[in-house]
């Protein structure tokens, strides 16, 4: 009789062990999936941050180049930029006085008039591998102050 009791207890233990192992494996699978999903989100965030940083650096490059070329800018055809008006890449690139100065046309500067003052607008973008815009910089505005001597000086906005 003892042999039959041992066999039934072992049979129940083997069934319980299978359930416990399945629960542990399911938990490990869930933790693994959460970890992979978190890593993918972190990777996308890092790529977006990198694209935004590249766009801003390109806008600064355009602003620096505008400083050295201020004497060659066409102020007669300069568009008017109202305070608070948002300068977006597709609108600015269509203007004939926009000067592209970066690789693949990813940064530019443009003479603009704000009120009666002369300003230079600089923008930069970062492109995805398919050529689409990945990030757009905030506009950098430089005020040309021609009243100071010698030559033109600039103020950042």
PDB file of N, CA, C and O in Angstrom, residues 12-48:
ATOM      1  N   UNK A  12       1.273  13.846  -8.349  1.00  0.00           N
ATOM      2  CA  UNK A  12       0.744  15.196  -8.087  1.00  0.00           C
ATOM      3  C   UNK A  12       1.860  16.221  -8.045  1.00  0.00           C
ATOM      4  O   UNK A  12       1.705  17.336  -8.495  1.00  0.00           O
ATOM      5  N   UNK A  13       3.011  15.864  -7.515  1.00  0.00           N
ATOM      6  CA  UNK A  13       4.138  16.797  -7.445  1.00  0.00           C
ATOM      7  C   UNK A  13       4.662  17.121  -8.842  1.00  0.00           C
ATOM      8  O   UNK A  13       5.028  18.239  -9.124  1.00  0.00           O
ATOM      9  N   UNK A  14       4.714  16.146  -9.707  1.00  0.00           N
ATOM     10  CA  UNK A  14       5.185  16.405 -11.067  1.00  0.00           C
ATOM     11  C   UNK A  14       4.228  17.359 -11.779  1.00  0.00           C
ATOM     12  O   UNK A  14       4.625  18.222 -12.521  1.00  0.00           O
ATOM     13  N   UNK A  15       2.958  17.235 -11.586  1.00  0.00           N
ATOM     14  CA  UNK A  15       1.980  18.148 -12.191  1.00  0.00           C
ATOM     15  C   UNK A  15       2.126  19.563 -11.644  1.00  0.00           C
ATOM     16  O   UNK A  15       2.035  20.534 -12.369  1.00  0.00           O
ATOM     17  N   UNK A  16       2.365  19.671 -10.334  1.00  0.00           N
ATOM     18  CA  UNK A  16       2.543  20.986  -9.711  1.00  0.00           C
ATOM     19  C   UNK A  16       3.838  21.628 -10.188  1.00  0.00           C
ATOM     20  O   UNK A  16       3.894  22.838 -10.415  1.00  0.00           O
ATOM     21  N   UNK A  17       4.881  20.857 -10.357  1.00  0.00           N
ATOM     22  CA  UNK A  17       6.153  21.388 -10.838  1.00  0.00           C
ATOM     23  C   UNK A  17       6.000  21.962 -12.242  1.00  0.00           C
ATOM     24  O   UNK A  17       6.556  23.018 -12.569  1.00  0.00           O
ATOM     25  N   UNK A  18       5.231  21.320 -13.075  1.00  0.00           N
ATOM     26  CA  UNK A  18       4.991  21.813 -14.433  1.00  0.00           C
ATOM     27  C   UNK A  18       4.276  23.158 -14.401  1.00  0.00           C
ATOM     28  O   UNK A  18       4.643  24.080 -15.117  1.00  0.00           O
ATOM     29  N   UNK A  19       3.284  23.294 -13.555  1.00  0.00           N
ATOM     30  CA  UNK A  19       2.544  24.550 -13.434  1.00  0.00           C
ATOM     31  C   UNK A  19       3.460  25.659 -12.919  1.00  0.00           C
ATOM     32  O   UNK A  19       3.451  26.785 -13.436  1.00  0.00           O
ATOM     33  N   UNK A  20       4.263  25.360 -11.895  1.00  0.00           N
ATOM     34  CA  UNK A  20       5.179  26.358 -11.338  1.00  0.00           C
ATOM     35  C   UNK A  20       6.185  26.801 -12.396  1.00  0.00           C
ATOM     36  O   UNK A  20       6.453  28.001 -12.573  1.00  0.00           O
ATOM     37  N   UNK A  21       6.753  25.880 -13.146  1.00  0.00           N
ATOM     38  CA  UNK A  21       7.729  26.228 -14.191  1.00  0.00           C
ATOM     39  C   UNK A  21       7.065  27.071 -15.271  1.00  0.00           C
ATOM     40  O   UNK A  21       7.644  28.051 -15.762  1.00  0.00           O
ATOM     41  N   UNK A  22       5.849  26.746 -15.656  1.00  0.00           N
ATOM     42  CA  UNK A  22       5.138  27.523 -16.679  1.00  0.00           C
ATOM     43  C   UNK A  22       4.866  28.950 -16.193  1.00  0.00           C
ATOM     44  O   UNK A  22       4.998  29.903 -16.954  1.00  0.00           O
ATOM     45  N   UNK A  23       4.499  29.122 -14.928  1.00  0.00           N
ATOM     46  CA  UNK A  23       4.257  30.452 -14.375  1.00  0.00           C
ATOM     47  C   UNK A  23       5.560  31.266 -14.351  1.00  0.00           C
ATOM     48  O   UNK A  23       5.583  32.445 -14.722  1.00  0.00           O
ATOM     49  N   UNK A  24       6.647  30.636 -13.936  1.00  0.00           N
ATOM     50  CA  UNK A  24       7.944  31.326 -13.893  1.00  0.00           C
ATOM     51  C   UNK A  24       8.382  31.722 -15.297  1.00  0.00           C
ATOM     52  O   UNK A  24       8.856  32.842 -15.525  1.00  0.00           O
ATOM     53  N   UNK A  25       8.249  30.839 -16.264  1.00  0.00           N
ATOM     54  CA  UNK A  25       8.627  31.149 -17.644  1.00  0.00           C
ATOM     55  C   UNK A  25       7.761  32.267 -18.235  1.00  0.00           C
ATOM     56  O   UNK A  25       8.251  33.148 -18.951  1.00  0.00           O
ATOM     57  N   UNK A  26       6.482  32.257 -17.925  1.00  0.00           N
ATOM     58  CA  UNK A  26       5.590  33.324 -18.394  1.00  0.00           C
ATOM     59  C   UNK A  26       5.996  34.671 -17.803  1.00  0.00           C
ATOM     60  O   UNK A  26       6.031  35.688 -18.498  1.00  0.00           O
ATOM     61  N   UNK A  27       6.317  34.682 -16.522  1.00  0.00           N
ATOM     62  CA  UNK A  27       6.789  35.916 -15.885  1.00  0.00           C
ATOM     63  C   UNK A  27       8.084  36.419 -16.499  1.00  0.00           C
ATOM     64  O   UNK A  27       8.252  37.621 -16.757  1.00  0.00           O
ATOM     65  N   UNK A  28       9.026  35.507 -16.770  1.00  0.00           N
ATOM     66  CA  UNK A  28      10.291  35.896 -17.392  1.00  0.00           C
ATOM     67  C   UNK A  28      10.063  36.438 -18.799  1.00  0.00           C
ATOM     68  O   UNK A  28      10.697  37.416 -19.216  1.00  0.00           O
ATOM     69  N   UNK A  29       9.144  35.833 -19.534  1.00  0.00           N
ATOM     70  CA  UNK A  29       8.816  36.309 -20.876  1.00  0.00           C
ATOM     71  C   UNK A  29       8.233  37.714 -20.822  1.00  0.00           C
ATOM     72  O   UNK A  29       8.596  38.579 -21.625  1.00  0.00           O
ATOM     73  N   UNK A  30       7.347  37.962 -19.883  1.00  0.00           N
ATOM     74  CA  UNK A  30       6.753  39.295 -19.736  1.00  0.00           C
ATOM     75  C   UNK A  30       7.807  40.341 -19.386  1.00  0.00           C
ATOM     76  O   UNK A  30       7.813  41.439 -19.940  1.00  0.00           O
ATOM     77  N   UNK A  31       8.699  40.010 -18.479  1.00  0.00           N
ATOM     78  CA  UNK A  31       9.778  40.943 -18.130  1.00  0.00           C
ATOM     79  C   UNK A  31      10.668  41.224 -19.339  1.00  0.00           C
ATOM     80  O   UNK A  31      11.082  42.365 -19.571  1.00  0.00           O
ATOM     81  N   UNK A  32      10.957  40.205 -20.113  1.00  0.00           N
ATOM     82  CA  UNK A  32      11.766  40.383 -21.310  1.00  0.00           C
ATOM     83  C   UNK A  32      11.084  41.275 -22.331  1.00  0.00           C
ATOM     84  O   UNK A  32      11.713  42.152 -22.928  1.00  0.00           O
ATOM     85  N   UNK A  33       9.796  41.089 -22.538  1.00  0.00           N
ATOM     86  CA  UNK A  33       9.058  41.923 -23.490  1.00  0.00           C
ATOM     87  C   UNK A  33       8.998  43.381 -23.039  1.00  0.00           C
ATOM     88  O   UNK A  33       9.144  44.293 -23.850  1.00  0.00           O
ATOM     89  N   UNK A  34       8.792  43.605 -21.759  1.00  0.00           N
ATOM     90  CA  UNK A  34       8.778  44.966 -21.230  1.00  0.00           C
ATOM     91  C   UNK A  34      10.148  45.615 -21.409  1.00  0.00           C
ATOM     92  O   UNK A  34      10.259  46.789 -21.782  1.00  0.00           O
ATOM     93  N   UNK A  35      11.199  44.872 -21.171  1.00  0.00           N
ATOM     94  CA  UNK A  35      12.554  45.405 -21.350  1.00  0.00           C
ATOM     95  C   UNK A  35      12.854  45.769 -22.796  1.00  0.00           C
ATOM     96  O   UNK A  35      13.434  46.815 -23.080  1.00  0.00           O
ATOM     97  N   UNK A  36      12.440  44.929 -23.728  1.00  0.00           N
ATOM     98  CA  UNK A  36      12.659  45.208 -25.148  1.00  0.00           C
ATOM     99  C   UNK A  36      11.860  46.439 -25.573  1.00  0.00           C
ATOM    100  O   UNK A  36      12.366  47.313 -26.281  1.00  0.00           O
ATOM    101  N   UNK A  37      10.614  46.523 -25.138  1.00  0.00           N
ATOM    102  CA  UNK A  37       9.783  47.668 -25.496  1.00  0.00           C
ATOM    103  C   UNK A  37      10.365  48.959 -24.924  1.00  0.00           C
ATOM    104  O   UNK A  37      10.410  49.986 -25.591  1.00  0.00           O
ATOM    105  N   UNK A  38      10.845  48.925 -23.716  1.00  0.00           N
ATOM    106  CA  UNK A  38      11.463  50.093 -23.099  1.00  0.00           C
ATOM    107  C   UNK A  38      12.727  50.509 -23.850  1.00  0.00           C
ATOM    108  O   UNK A  38      12.971  51.705 -24.066  1.00  0.00           O
ATOM    109  N   UNK A  39      13.518  49.548 -24.270  1.00  0.00           N
ATOM    110  CA  UNK A  39      14.731  49.861 -25.030  1.00  0.00           C
ATOM    111  C   UNK A  39      14.394  50.494 -26.377  1.00  0.00           C
ATOM    112  O   UNK A  39      15.080  51.420 -26.824  1.00  0.00           O
ATOM    113  N   UNK A  40      13.348  50.023 -27.032  1.00  0.00           N
ATOM    114  CA  UNK A  40      12.945  50.608 -28.310  1.00  0.00           C
ATOM    115  C   UNK A  40      12.471  52.052 -28.148  1.00  0.00           C
ATOM    116  O   UNK A  40      12.781  52.915 -28.967  1.00  0.00           O
ATOM    117  N   UNK A  41      11.718  52.324 -27.092  1.00  0.00           N
ATOM    118  CA  UNK A  41      11.267  53.695 -26.832  1.00  0.00           C
ATOM    119  C   UNK A  41      12.464  54.591 -26.545  1.00  0.00           C
ATOM    120  O   UNK A  41      12.555  55.717 -27.060  1.00  0.00           O
ATOM    121  N   UNK A  42      13.408  54.112 -25.748  1.00  0.00           N
ATOM    122  CA  UNK A  42      14.615  54.890 -25.456  1.00  0.00           C
ATOM    123  C   UNK A  42      15.412  55.169 -26.722  1.00  0.00           C
ATOM    124  O   UNK A  42      15.955  56.259 -26.902  1.00  0.00           O
ATOM    125  N   UNK A  43      15.477  54.201 -27.611  1.00  0.00           N
ATOM    126  CA  UNK A  43      16.205  54.387 -28.866  1.00  0.00           C
ATOM    127  C   UNK A  43      15.536  55.461 -29.727  1.00  0.00           C
ATOM    128  O   UNK A  43      16.206  56.305 -30.309  1.00  0.00           O
ATOM    129  N   UNK A  44      14.221  55.452 -29.805  1.00  0.00           N
ATOM    130  CA  UNK A  44      13.499  56.475 -30.575  1.00  0.00           C
ATOM    131  C   UNK A  44      13.697  57.857 -29.968  1.00  0.00           C
ATOM    132  O   UNK A  44      13.867  58.839 -30.689  1.00  0.00           O
ATOM    133  N   UNK A  45      13.658  57.945 -28.651  1.00  0.00           N
ATOM    134  CA  UNK A  45      13.875  59.232 -27.989  1.00  0.00           C
ATOM    135  C   UNK A  45      15.278  59.766 -28.273  1.00  0.00           C
ATOM    136  O   UNK A  45      15.457  60.956 -28.526  1.00  0.00           O
ATOM    137  N   UNK A  46      16.253  58.903 -28.231  1.00  0.00           N
ATOM    138  CA  UNK A  46      17.628  59.321 -28.500  1.00  0.00           C
ATOM    139  C   UNK A  46      17.779  59.783 -29.947  1.00  0.00           C
ATOM    140  O   UNK A  46      18.456  60.783 -30.225  1.00  0.00           O
ATOM    141  N   UNK A  47      17.143  59.094 -30.883  1.00  0.00           N
ATOM    142  CA  UNK A  47      17.212  59.492 -32.287  1.00  0.00           C
ATOM    143  C   UNK A  47      16.532  60.844 -32.509  1.00  0.00           C
ATOM    144  O   UNK A  47      17.048  61.700 -33.251  1.00  0.00           O
ATOM    145  N   UNK A  48      15.395  61.077 -31.860  1.00  0.00           N
ATOM    146  CA  UNK A  48      14.711  62.365 -31.983  1.00  0.00           C
ATOM    147  C   UNK A  48      15.533  63.488 -31.372  1.00  0.00           C
ATOM    148  O   UNK A  48      15.604  64.588 -31.929  1.00  0.00           O
TER     149      UNK A  48
END
